Each structure stands twice: as C-alpha cells, then as structure tokens.
Amino acid sequence: MTARIGIVTFPGSLDDRDAARAVRLAGAQAVPLWHGDADLHRVDAVVLPGGFSYGDYLRCGAIARFAPVMERVVSAARGGLPVLGICNGFQVLCESHLLPGALIRNAQRRFVCRDQWLRVDSVRTPWTSAYGAGAELRIPVKNGEGGYVADRRTLDALEAEGRVVFRYLRGNPNGSARDIAGVCNETGTVVGLMPHPEHAVDPLTGPSADGLGMFTSVLSHLVGVA
Amino acid sequence: MPRVVVDVMLKPEILDPQGQAILGALPRLGFDGVRAVRQGKRFELDVVDEMTEQTVRRIAETLLANPVIEEFTVHTG
C-alpha cells in the first residue's frame, strides 16, 4: 500500500489539481481534503496548494489559517506530519505560525510569472531528500505577494540552522530577503516555498520535471517510516 | 453601539511597495514636497457595550494584524 497524501482545497485554491497529479506521478495516492473538513482522513502528509484562498482577503493566507481543516493540519504538523505549502500554501503556513516570517507584496510591485532557477540548500527535509545537495531546479514562480521577510535575528537563525531550503538563483523575482525561496520548521517536516514544483513534474506540461523530487522525497520518507 | 477603530501599519523596517508606488505617483501629479508615504489599514468595529479593550487587542493580534510584519493601535471612544 502506498502513502496517502492529502491536498487541501480552499475556496479560491487554483493548483490543487496539479498538486494531486504531481502526487500521483510520484506514486502516492492523492486524497482530496476540503477546507471545511474537521478530519484529515488518515493522510500521511499534506500539501497546501497555490491559489488565492478566500480571495486573499485581509492578508494572503490570513483567513485560510482558521479553516476547520487547518486546525487539524496545524496540530498534526506540530506532531510531525510532513506538510508542504506551495505559494499561497506557504503564506498559509506563515500565517499559521508553523513557519517563521511572512510574505509581502513583491518589491517591484508587479505580479511575476516565469520559469525560475532555484538551488536546493537543504536536503535534510522529507520534501527534499531525493535531491543532491546544491541541486539546481528550474520551476515556475507566479506570485504578486511573494517577498519573504523576517527580522534579522530570525534570518540569521534560519541560515545558522540550515533551514533555508531553497534560494533563488539568477535573479530574485520578488525582493525576498537573502534570496530565500523556501524555508522549513525546526524539524524540517514543514516546508514552504513560493515557486511551484507541482507545475514542473512532466516535461510535456512544464519547463522540466525538476519539481517531482519533492513528491518522490516525501513518498520515500513515508515508506521508510512505515 | 460603541465604535472601536484599529489602525494597522507595516512595521517601519518592512518595505512598503504600495506606499512607494504612491510616493512615486505624487510628483507626476504635480504634488511636490512629500518625502515618504506608508500605507496602512483601518478597521472600524461596532462592538457591544461590555467589550473590553483587552479583547479588542486580542482580536487585533489574532486576525486584523500579523504581528510578524505589522503593528496596530486601538482607538476607543
């Protein structure tokens, strides 16, 4: 039996179907989770997909944080459940205080949508273990509020503890502090990033298949754990 | 019903691209002499008489503001 990976759909989620496809291509079972669910349906990991949950009202991710399903995700994540937040999902994880920092409007004030080079700076998370250290990935980035910010002490701590998971290469698309594209929690099980690995899982439909490694990583982690 | 106002502003050290955009637009519109613009949010809450300022502050720090990047001030009465 393969692993069950839940994909949350909020009102306004856009990339839940691509995330489910990525999970299936990696060989796991994609389990749809609805924002109103107060149950995680025995999933072994959760993906929070991109989009504009609740219309991005108030702040990106601020309303989604209080959805019934998120209360379960937050408590399960504190207990070690692997969680990947992509784009809006990253914003939800920051608003939920599962990840430090916040995402603000892009410094250049424009929505950015392009193929972006990234470097994997930590392969010690369940979501990145399939990559070689320092691997360079080309995957789409598309956001209007993707500028990662945190106070200097937090940024220094993230760097010192190896919790910067991804860094932008060859151009920072949104003014993120220290070119940070993704970070993780203290244990590495919760990872958030602005670029979209689920859009780069098949050369037919994306710029590369470089994003697939995040989904195969968590599958090997879960199969190893089981 | 009493009204409480909560103002939310980005912390000074956080870049405010929207304020920068406004600052950039002003000279083009012929308004000189503005040195800086910061954009924030104002929330007007109609509350019951028994509402305490402490509860309003909890509302502000839980939902209205993200304390990681924003500061808020509560104005009552």
CSV table of N, CA, C and O in Angstrom, one decimal, chain A residues 5-123:
chain,number,residue,atom,x,y,z
A,5,ILE,N,-1.5,11.1,0.5
A,5,ILE,CA,-1.1,12.5,0.6
A,5,ILE,C,-2.3,13.4,0.4
A,5,ILE,O,-2.9,13.3,-0.7
A,6,GLY,N,-2.6,14.1,1.4
A,6,GLY,CA,-3.8,15.0,1.3
A,6,GLY,C,-3.5,16.3,0.6
A,6,GLY,O,-2.4,16.9,0.8
A,7,ILE,N,-4.4,16.7,-0.2
A,7,ILE,CA,-4.3,18.1,-0.9
A,7,ILE,C,-5.5,18.9,-0.5
A,7,ILE,O,-6.6,18.5,-0.8
A,8,VAL,N,-5.3,20.0,0.2
A,8,VAL,CA,-6.4,20.8,0.7
A,8,VAL,C,-6.9,21.7,-0.4
A,8,VAL,O,-6.1,22.4,-1.1
A,9,THR,N,-8.2,21.8,-0.5
A,9,THR,CA,-8.8,22.8,-1.4
A,9,THR,C,-9.6,23.8,-0.5
A,9,THR,O,-10.5,23.4,0.2
A,10,PHE,N,-9.1,25.0,-0.6
A,10,PHE,CA,-9.8,26.2,0.0
A,10,PHE,C,-10.7,26.8,-1.1
A,10,PHE,O,-10.4,26.6,-2.3
A,11,PRO,N,-11.7,27.6,-0.7
A,11,PRO,CA,-12.3,28.4,-1.8
A,11,PRO,C,-11.3,29.4,-2.3
A,11,PRO,O,-10.6,30.1,-1.6
A,12,GLY,N,-11.1,29.3,-3.6
A,12,GLY,CA,-10.0,30.1,-4.2
A,12,GLY,C,-8.7,29.4,-4.5
A,12,GLY,O,-7.8,30.0,-5.1
A,13,SER,N,-8.6,28.1,-4.1
A,13,SER,CA,-7.4,27.4,-4.4
A,13,SER,C,-7.4,27.2,-6.0
A,13,SER,O,-8.4,27.0,-6.6
A,14,LEU,N,-6.2,27.2,-6.6
A,14,LEU,CA,-6.1,27.0,-8.0
A,14,LEU,C,-5.3,25.8,-8.4
A,14,LEU,O,-5.6,25.2,-9.4
A,15,ASP,N,-4.3,25.4,-7.6
A,15,ASP,CA,-3.3,24.4,-8.1
A,15,ASP,C,-3.5,23.1,-7.4
A,15,ASP,O,-2.6,22.3,-7.4
A,16,ASP,N,-4.7,22.9,-6.8
A,16,ASP,CA,-4.9,21.6,-6.1
A,16,ASP,C,-4.9,20.4,-7.1
A,16,ASP,O,-4.4,19.4,-6.7
A,17,ARG,N,-5.4,20.6,-8.3
A,17,ARG,CA,-5.4,19.5,-9.2
A,17,ARG,C,-4.0,19.2,-9.7
A,17,ARG,O,-3.7,18.0,-9.9
A,18,ASP,N,-3.2,20.2,-10.0
A,18,ASP,CA,-1.8,19.9,-10.4
A,18,ASP,C,-1.1,19.3,-9.3
A,18,ASP,O,-0.3,18.4,-9.5
A,19,ALA,N,-1.4,19.7,-8.0
A,19,ALA,CA,-0.7,19.1,-6.9
A,19,ALA,C,-1.1,17.6,-6.8
A,19,ALA,O,-0.2,16.7,-6.5
A,20,ALA,N,-2.4,17.3,-7.0
A,20,ALA,CA,-2.8,15.9,-6.9
A,20,ALA,C,-2.1,15.1,-8.0
A,20,ALA,O,-1.7,13.9,-7.8
A,21,ARG,N,-2.0,15.7,-9.2
A,21,ARG,CA,-1.4,15.0,-10.3
A,21,ARG,C,0.1,14.7,-10.0
A,21,ARG,O,0.6,13.6,-10.3
A,22,ALA,N,0.8,15.7,-9.4
A,22,ALA,CA,2.2,15.5,-9.0
A,22,ALA,C,2.3,14.4,-8.0
A,22,ALA,O,3.2,13.5,-8.1
A,23,VAL,N,1.4,14.3,-7.1
A,23,VAL,CA,1.4,13.3,-6.0
A,23,VAL,C,1.2,11.9,-6.7
A,23,VAL,O,2.0,10.9,-6.4
A,24,ARG,N,0.3,11.8,-7.7
A,24,ARG,CA,0.1,10.5,-8.4
A,24,ARG,C,1.3,10.1,-9.2
A,24,ARG,O,1.7,9.0,-9.3
A,25,LEU,N,1.9,11.1,-9.9
A,25,LEU,CA,3.0,10.8,-10.8
A,25,LEU,C,4.2,10.3,-9.9
A,25,LEU,O,5.0,9.5,-10.4
A,26,ALA,N,4.3,10.8,-8.7
A,26,ALA,CA,5.3,10.3,-7.8
A,26,ALA,C,5.1,8.9,-7.3
A,26,ALA,O,5.9,8.3,-6.7
A,27,GLY,N,3.8,8.5,-7.4
A,27,GLY,CA,3.5,7.1,-7.0
A,27,GLY,C,2.7,7.0,-5.7
A,27,GLY,O,2.5,5.9,-5.2
A,28,ALA,N,2.2,8.1,-5.2
A,28,ALA,CA,1.4,8.1,-4.0
A,28,ALA,C,-0.1,8.3,-4.3
A,28,ALA,O,-0.4,8.6,-5.5
A,29,GLN,N,-0.9,8.1,-3.3
A,29,GLN,CA,-2.3,8.3,-3.5
A,29,GLN,C,-2.7,9.7,-3.1
A,29,GLN,O,-2.4,10.1,-2.0
A,30,ALA,N,-3.4,10.4,-4.0
A,30,ALA,CA,-3.8,11.8,-3.7
A,30,ALA,C,-5.2,11.8,-3.0
A,30,ALA,O,-6.1,11.2,-3.6
A,31,VAL,N,-5.3,12.4,-1.9
A,31,VAL,CA,-6.5,12.4,-1.1
A,31,VAL,C,-7.0,13.8,-1.0
A,31,VAL,O,-6.4,14.6,-0.4
A,32,PRO,N,-8.2,14.1,-1.7
A,32,PRO,CA,-8.7,15.5,-1.6
A,32,PRO,C,-9.2,15.8,-0.2
A,32,PRO,O,-9.9,15.0,0.4
A,33,LEU,N,-8.8,17.0,0.4
A,33,LEU,CA,-9.2,17.4,1.7
A,33,LEU,C,-10.0,18.8,1.4
A,33,LEU,O,-9.4,19.6,0.7
A,34,TRP,N,-11.1,18.9,2.0
A,34,TRP,CA,-11.9,20.1,1.8
A,34,TRP,C,-11.7,21.1,3.0
A,34,TRP,O,-11.4,20.6,4.1
A,35,HIS,N,-11.7,22.4,2.7
A,35,HIS,CA,-11.4,23.3,3.8
A,35,HIS,C,-12.3,23.2,5.0
A,35,HIS,O,-11.9,23.5,6.1
A,36,GLY,N,-13.5,22.7,4.8
A,36,GLY,CA,-14.5,22.6,5.9
A,36,GLY,C,-14.3,21.3,6.6
A,36,GLY,O,-15.0,21.1,7.6
A,37,ASP,N,-13.5,20.4,6.2
A,37,ASP,CA,-13.3,19.1,6.8
A,37,ASP,C,-12.6,19.3,8.2
A,37,ASP,O,-11.6,20.0,8.3
A,38,ALA,N,-13.2,18.6,9.2
A,38,ALA,CA,-12.5,18.7,10.5
A,38,ALA,C,-11.8,17.3,10.7
A,38,ALA,O,-11.7,16.9,11.9
A,39,ASP,N,-11.4,16.7,9.7
A,39,ASP,CA,-10.8,15.4,9.7
A,39,ASP,C,-9.7,15.3,8.6
A,39,ASP,O,-10.0,15.8,7.5
A,40,LEU,N,-8.6,14.7,8.9
A,40,LEU,CA,-7.6,14.6,7.8
A,40,LEU,C,-7.6,13.2,7.1
A,40,LEU,O,-6.7,13.0,6.3
A,41,HIS,N,-8.7,12.4,7.3
A,41,HIS,CA,-8.9,11.2,6.5
A,41,HIS,C,-7.6,10.3,6.5
A,41,HIS,O,-7.3,9.8,5.4
A,42,ARG,N,-7.0,10.2,7.6
A,42,ARG,CA,-5.8,9.2,7.7
A,42,ARG,C,-4.7,9.5,6.7
A,42,ARG,O,-4.1,8.6,6.2
A,43,VAL,N,-4.5,10.7,6.3
A,43,VAL,CA,-3.4,11.0,5.4
A,43,VAL,C,-2.0,11.0,6.1
A,43,VAL,O,-2.0,11.2,7.3
A,44,ASP,N,-1.0,10.7,5.3
A,44,ASP,CA,0.4,10.6,5.9
A,44,ASP,C,1.2,11.9,5.7
A,44,ASP,O,2.3,12.0,6.2
A,45,ALA,N,0.6,12.8,4.8
A,45,ALA,CA,1.3,14.0,4.6
A,45,ALA,C,0.3,15.0,4.0
A,45,ALA,O,-0.8,14.5,3.5
A,46,VAL,N,0.5,16.3,4.0
A,46,VAL,CA,-0.4,17.2,3.4
A,46,VAL,C,0.3,18.2,2.5
A,46,VAL,O,1.4,18.7,2.9
A,47,VAL,N,-0.4,18.5,1.4
A,47,VAL,CA,0.1,19.6,0.5
A,47,VAL,C,-0.9,20.7,0.6
A,47,VAL,O,-2.1,20.5,0.4
A,48,LEU,N,-0.5,22.0,0.9
A,48,LEU,CA,-1.3,23.1,0.8
A,48,LEU,C,-1.0,23.8,-0.5
A,48,LEU,O,0.1,24.3,-0.7
A,49,PRO,N,-1.9,23.8,-1.5
A,49,PRO,CA,-1.6,24.2,-2.8
A,49,PRO,C,-1.6,25.8,-3.0
A,49,PRO,O,-2.1,26.5,-2.1
A,50,GLY,N,-1.3,26.2,-4.2
A,50,GLY,CA,-1.3,27.6,-4.5
A,50,GLY,C,-2.7,28.1,-4.9
A,50,GLY,O,-3.6,27.3,-5.1
A,51,GLY,N,-2.8,29.4,-5.0
A,51,GLY,CA,-4.1,30.0,-5.4
A,51,GLY,C,-4.3,31.3,-4.6
A,51,GLY,O,-3.4,31.9,-4.2
A,52,PHE,N,-5.6,31.6,-4.4
A,52,PHE,CA,-6.0,32.8,-3.7
A,52,PHE,C,-7.1,32.4,-2.7
A,52,PHE,O,-8.2,32.8,-2.8
A,53,SER,N,-6.7,31.7,-1.6
A,53,SER,CA,-7.7,31.2,-0.7
A,53,SER,C,-8.5,32.3,-0.1
A,53,SER,O,-7.9,33.3,0.3
A,54,TYR,N,-9.8,32.2,0.0
A,54,TYR,CA,-10.7,33.2,0.5
A,54,TYR,C,-10.4,34.5,-0.2
A,54,TYR,O,-10.5,35.6,0.5
A,55,GLY,N,-10.0,34.5,-1.4
A,55,GLY,CA,-9.8,35.8,-2.2
A,55,GLY,C,-8.6,36.6,-1.7
A,55,GLY,O,-8.5,37.7,-2.1
A,56,ASP,N,-7.8,36.0,-0.9
A,56,ASP,CA,-6.6,36.7,-0.3
A,56,ASP,C,-7.1,37.9,0.5
A,56,ASP,O,-6.4,38.9,0.7
A,57,TYR,N,-8.4,37.9,1.0
A,57,TYR,CA,-8.9,39.0,1.8
A,57,TYR,C,-8.1,39.1,3.1
A,57,TYR,O,-7.5,38.2,3.6
A,58,LEU,N,-8.0,40.4,3.5
A,58,LEU,CA,-7.2,40.8,4.7
A,58,LEU,C,-5.7,40.7,4.5
A,58,LEU,O,-5.1,41.7,4.4
A,59,ARG,N,-5.2,39.5,4.5
A,59,ARG,CA,-3.8,39.2,4.1
A,59,ARG,C,-3.8,37.8,3.5
A,59,ARG,O,-4.6,37.0,3.8
A,60,CYS,N,-2.9,37.6,2.6
A,60,CYS,CA,-2.8,36.2,1.9
A,60,CYS,C,-2.7,35.2,3.0
A,60,CYS,O,-1.8,35.2,3.8
A,61,GLY,N,-3.6,34.2,3.0
A,61,GLY,CA,-3.5,33.1,4.0
A,61,GLY,C,-4.1,33.4,5.3
A,61,GLY,O,-4.2,32.5,6.2
A,62,ALA,N,-4.5,34.6,5.6
A,62,ALA,CA,-4.9,35.0,7.0
A,62,ALA,C,-6.3,34.4,7.3
A,62,ALA,O,-6.5,34.0,8.5
A,63,ILE,N,-7.2,34.2,6.4
A,63,ILE,CA,-8.5,33.6,6.7
A,63,ILE,C,-8.3,32.1,6.6
A,63,ILE,O,-8.9,31.4,7.4
A,64,ALA,N,-7.6,31.6,5.6
A,64,ALA,CA,-7.4,30.1,5.5
A,64,ALA,C,-6.9,29.5,6.8
A,64,ALA,O,-7.2,28.4,7.1
A,65,ARG,N,-6.0,30.2,7.5
A,65,ARG,CA,-5.4,29.7,8.7
A,65,ARG,C,-6.5,29.2,9.7
A,65,ARG,O,-6.2,28.3,10.5
A,66,PHE,N,-7.7,29.8,9.6
A,66,PHE,CA,-8.7,29.5,10.6
A,66,PHE,C,-9.7,28.5,10.1
A,66,PHE,O,-10.7,28.2,10.7
A,67,ALA,N,-9.5,28.0,8.9
A,67,ALA,CA,-10.4,27.0,8.3
A,67,ALA,C,-10.4,25.7,9.2
A,67,ALA,O,-9.3,25.4,9.8
A,68,PRO,N,-11.5,25.0,9.3
A,68,PRO,CA,-11.5,23.8,10.2
A,68,PRO,C,-10.4,22.8,9.8
A,68,PRO,O,-9.7,22.3,10.7
A,69,VAL,N,-10.2,22.6,8.5
A,69,VAL,CA,-9.1,21.6,8.2
A,69,VAL,C,-7.7,22.1,8.6
A,69,VAL,O,-6.9,21.3,9.0
A,70,MET,N,-7.5,23.4,8.7
A,70,MET,CA,-6.2,23.9,9.1
A,70,MET,C,-5.9,23.7,10.6
A,70,MET,O,-4.8,23.5,11.0
A,71,GLU,N,-7.0,23.8,11.4
A,71,GLU,CA,-6.8,23.5,12.8
A,71,GLU,C,-6.2,22.1,13.0
A,71,GLU,O,-5.3,21.9,13.8
A,72,ARG,N,-6.7,21.1,12.2
A,72,ARG,CA,-6.2,19.8,12.2
A,72,ARG,C,-4.8,19.7,11.6
A,72,ARG,O,-3.9,19.0,12.2
A,73,VAL,N,-4.6,20.4,10.5
A,73,VAL,CA,-3.2,20.4,9.9
A,73,VAL,C,-2.2,21.0,10.9
A,73,VAL,O,-1.1,20.4,11.0
A,74,VAL,N,-2.6,22.1,11.5
A,74,VAL,CA,-1.6,22.7,12.4
A,74,VAL,C,-1.2,21.7,13.6
A,74,VAL,O,-0.1,21.6,13.9
A,75,SER,N,-2.3,21.1,14.1
A,75,SER,CA,-2.0,20.3,15.3
A,75,SER,C,-1.2,19.0,14.8
A,75,SER,O,-0.3,18.6,15.5
A,76,ALA,N,-1.6,18.4,13.7
A,76,ALA,CA,-0.8,17.3,13.2
A,76,ALA,C,0.6,17.6,12.8
A,76,ALA,O,1.5,16.9,13.0
A,77,ALA,N,0.8,18.8,12.2
A,77,ALA,CA,2.1,19.3,11.8
A,77,ALA,C,3.0,19.4,13.1
A,77,ALA,O,4.2,19.1,13.0
A,78,ARG,N,2.4,19.9,14.2
A,78,ARG,CA,3.2,20.0,15.4
A,78,ARG,C,3.6,18.6,15.9
A,78,ARG,O,4.6,18.5,16.6
A,79,GLY,N,2.8,17.6,15.5
A,79,GLY,CA,3.1,16.3,15.9
A,79,GLY,C,4.0,15.5,14.9
A,79,GLY,O,4.3,14.3,15.1
A,80,GLY,N,4.5,16.2,13.9
A,80,GLY,CA,5.4,15.6,13.0
A,80,GLY,C,4.9,15.3,11.6
A,80,GLY,O,5.7,14.8,10.7
A,81,LEU,N,3.6,15.5,11.3
A,81,LEU,CA,3.1,15.3,10.0
A,81,LEU,C,3.8,16.1,8.9
A,81,LEU,O,3.9,17.3,9.1
A,82,PRO,N,4.4,15.5,7.9
A,82,PRO,CA,5.0,16.3,6.8
A,82,PRO,C,4.0,17.2,6.1
A,82,PRO,O,2.9,16.7,5.7
A,83,VAL,N,4.3,18.5,6.0
A,83,VAL,CA,3.4,19.4,5.3
A,83,VAL,C,4.2,20.2,4.3
A,83,VAL,O,5.3,20.8,4.7
A,84,LEU,N,3.7,20.4,3.1
A,84,LEU,CA,4.4,21.2,2.1
A,84,LEU,C,3.4,22.3,1.7
A,84,LEU,O,2.3,22.0,1.3
A,85,GLY,N,3.8,23.6,1.8
A,85,GLY,CA,3.0,24.7,1.4
A,85,GLY,C,3.6,25.3,0.2
A,85,GLY,O,4.8,25.7,0.2
A,86,ILE,N,2.8,25.4,-0.9
A,86,ILE,CA,3.3,26.0,-2.1
A,86,ILE,C,2.6,27.3,-2.3
A,86,ILE,O,1.4,27.4,-2.4
A,87,CYS,N,3.4,28.4,-2.5
A,87,CYS,CA,2.9,29.7,-2.9
A,87,CYS,C,1.8,30.1,-1.8
A,87,CYS,O,2.2,30.4,-0.7
A,88,ASN,N,0.5,30.2,-2.2
A,88,ASN,CA,-0.5,30.5,-1.2
A,88,ASN,C,-0.4,29.6,0.0
A,88,ASN,O,-0.6,30.0,1.2
A,89,GLY,N,0.0,28.3,-0.2
A,89,GLY,CA,0.1,27.4,0.9
A,89,GLY,C,1.3,27.8,1.9
A,89,GLY,O,1.2,27.6,3.1
A,90,PHE,N,2.3,28.4,1.3
A,90,PHE,CA,3.5,28.9,2.1
A,90,PHE,C,2.9,30.1,2.9
A,90,PHE,O,3.2,30.2,4.1
A,91,GLN,N,2.1,30.9,2.3
A,91,GLN,CA,1.6,32.1,3.0
A,91,GLN,C,0.7,31.6,4.2
A,91,GLN,O,0.7,32.2,5.3
A,92,VAL,N,-0.1,30.5,3.9
A,92,VAL,CA,-0.9,30.0,5.0
A,92,VAL,C,-0.1,29.5,6.1
A,92,VAL,O,-0.4,29.7,7.3
A,93,LEU,N,1.0,28.8,5.8
A,93,LEU,CA,1.9,28.2,6.9
A,93,LEU,C,2.5,29.3,7.7
A,93,LEU,O,2.7,29.2,8.9
A,94,CYS,N,2.9,30.5,7.1
A,94,CYS,CA,3.5,31.6,7.8
A,94,CYS,C,2.4,32.2,8.7
A,94,CYS,O,2.6,32.5,9.9
A,95,GLU,N,1.2,32.4,8.1
A,95,GLU,CA,0.1,33.0,8.9
A,95,GLU,C,-0.3,32.1,10.1
A,95,GLU,O,-0.7,32.5,11.2
A,96,SER,N,-0.1,30.7,9.9
A,96,SER,CA,-0.4,29.8,11.0
A,96,SER,C,0.7,29.7,12.0
A,96,SER,O,0.6,28.9,12.9
A,97,HIS,N,1.8,30.4,11.8
A,97,HIS,CA,3.0,30.3,12.6
A,97,HIS,C,3.6,29.0,12.7
A,97,HIS,O,4.4,28.6,13.6
A,98,LEU,N,3.4,28.1,11.7
A,98,LEU,CA,4.1,26.9,11.5
A,98,LEU,C,5.5,27.2,10.9
A,98,LEU,O,6.4,26.4,11.1
A,99,LEU,N,5.6,28.3,10.2
A,99,LEU,CA,6.9,28.7,9.6
A,99,LEU,C,7.1,30.2,10.0
A,99,LEU,O,6.1,30.9,10.2
A,100,PRO,N,8.4,30.6,10.2
A,100,PRO,CA,8.6,31.9,10.6
A,100,PRO,C,8.6,32.9,9.4
A,100,PRO,O,8.6,32.5,8.3
A,101,GLY,N,8.5,34.2,9.7
A,101,GLY,CA,8.5,35.2,8.7
A,101,GLY,C,7.1,35.4,8.1
A,101,GLY,O,6.1,34.9,8.6
A,102,ALA,N,7.1,36.2,7.0
A,102,ALA,CA,5.9,36.5,6.3
A,102,ALA,C,6.2,36.8,4.8
A,102,ALA,O,7.3,37.0,4.5
A,103,LEU,N,5.1,36.8,4.0
A,103,LEU,CA,5.3,37.1,2.6
A,103,LEU,C,4.5,38.4,2.3
A,103,LEU,O,3.4,38.5,2.6
A,104,ILE,N,5.3,39.4,1.7
A,104,ILE,CA,4.6,40.7,1.4
A,104,ILE,C,4.7,40.9,-0.1
A,104,ILE,O,5.3,40.2,-0.9
A,105,ARG,N,4.0,42.0,-0.5
A,105,ARG,CA,3.9,42.4,-1.9
A,105,ARG,C,5.3,42.4,-2.5
A,105,ARG,O,6.2,42.9,-1.9
A,106,ASN,N,5.4,41.9,-3.7
A,106,ASN,CA,6.7,41.9,-4.4
A,106,ASN,C,7.3,43.3,-4.5
A,106,ASN,O,6.6,44.3,-4.7
A,107,ALA,N,8.6,43.4,-4.3
A,107,ALA,CA,9.3,44.7,-4.2
A,107,ALA,C,9.1,45.5,-5.4
A,107,ALA,O,9.0,46.7,-5.4
A,108,GLN,N,9.0,44.8,-6.6
A,108,GLN,CA,8.9,45.6,-7.9
A,108,GLN,C,7.4,45.9,-8.2
A,108,GLN,O,7.1,46.4,-9.3
A,109,ARG,N,6.5,45.5,-7.3
A,109,ARG,CA,5.1,45.8,-7.4
A,109,ARG,C,4.4,45.2,-8.6
A,109,ARG,O,3.4,45.7,-9.0
A,110,ARG,N,5.0,44.2,-9.1
A,110,ARG,CA,4.3,43.5,-10.2
A,110,ARG,C,4.1,42.0,-9.9
A,110,ARG,O,5.0,41.4,-9.3
A,111,PHE,N,3.1,41.5,-10.5
A,111,PHE,CA,2.9,40.0,-10.4
A,111,PHE,C,4.0,39.5,-11.3
A,111,PHE,O,4.2,39.9,-12.4
A,112,VAL,N,4.6,38.4,-10.8
A,112,VAL,CA,5.7,37.8,-11.6
A,112,VAL,C,5.3,36.4,-12.0
A,112,VAL,O,4.7,35.7,-11.2
A,113,CYS,N,5.5,36.0,-13.2
A,113,CYS,CA,5.1,34.7,-13.7
A,113,CYS,C,6.2,34.2,-14.7
A,113,CYS,O,6.3,34.8,-15.8
A,114,ARG,N,7.1,33.3,-14.3
A,114,ARG,CA,8.2,32.9,-15.2
A,114,ARG,C,8.8,31.6,-14.7
A,114,ARG,O,8.5,31.2,-13.5
A,115,ASP,N,9.6,31.0,-15.5
A,115,ASP,CA,10.4,29.9,-15.1
A,115,ASP,C,11.6,30.4,-14.3
A,115,ASP,O,12.2,31.3,-14.7
A,116,GLN,N,11.8,29.8,-13.1
A,116,GLN,CA,12.8,30.4,-12.2
A,116,GLN,C,13.8,29.3,-11.8
A,116,GLN,O,13.4,28.2,-11.5
A,117,TRP,N,15.0,29.7,-11.7
A,117,TRP,CA,16.1,28.8,-11.2
A,117,TRP,C,16.1,28.9,-9.7
A,117,TRP,O,16.1,30.0,-9.1
A,118,LEU,N,16.3,27.7,-9.1
A,118,LEU,CA,16.4,27.6,-7.6
A,118,LEU,C,17.5,26.8,-7.2
A,118,LEU,O,17.9,25.9,-8.0
A,119,ARG,N,18.1,26.9,-6.1
A,119,ARG,CA,19.1,26.0,-5.5
A,119,ARG,C,18.5,25.3,-4.3
A,119,ARG,O,17.9,26.0,-3.5
A,120,VAL,N,18.7,24.0,-4.2
A,120,VAL,CA,18.2,23.3,-3.0
A,120,VAL,C,19.3,23.5,-2.0
A,120,VAL,O,20.4,22.9,-2.1
A,121,ASP,N,19.1,24.2,-0.9
A,121,ASP,CA,20.1,24.5,0.1
A,121,ASP,C,20.0,23.5,1.3
A,121,ASP,O,20.9,23.5,2.1
A,122,SER,N,18.9,22.8,1.4
A,122,SER,CA,18.8,21.8,2.5
A,122,SER,C,18.2,20.5,1.9
A,122,SER,O,17.0,20.6,1.4
A,123,VAL,N,18.9,19.4,2.0
A,123,VAL,CA,18.3,18.1,1.5
A,123,VAL,C,17.9,17.3,2.7
A,123,VAL,O,17.7,16.1,2.6
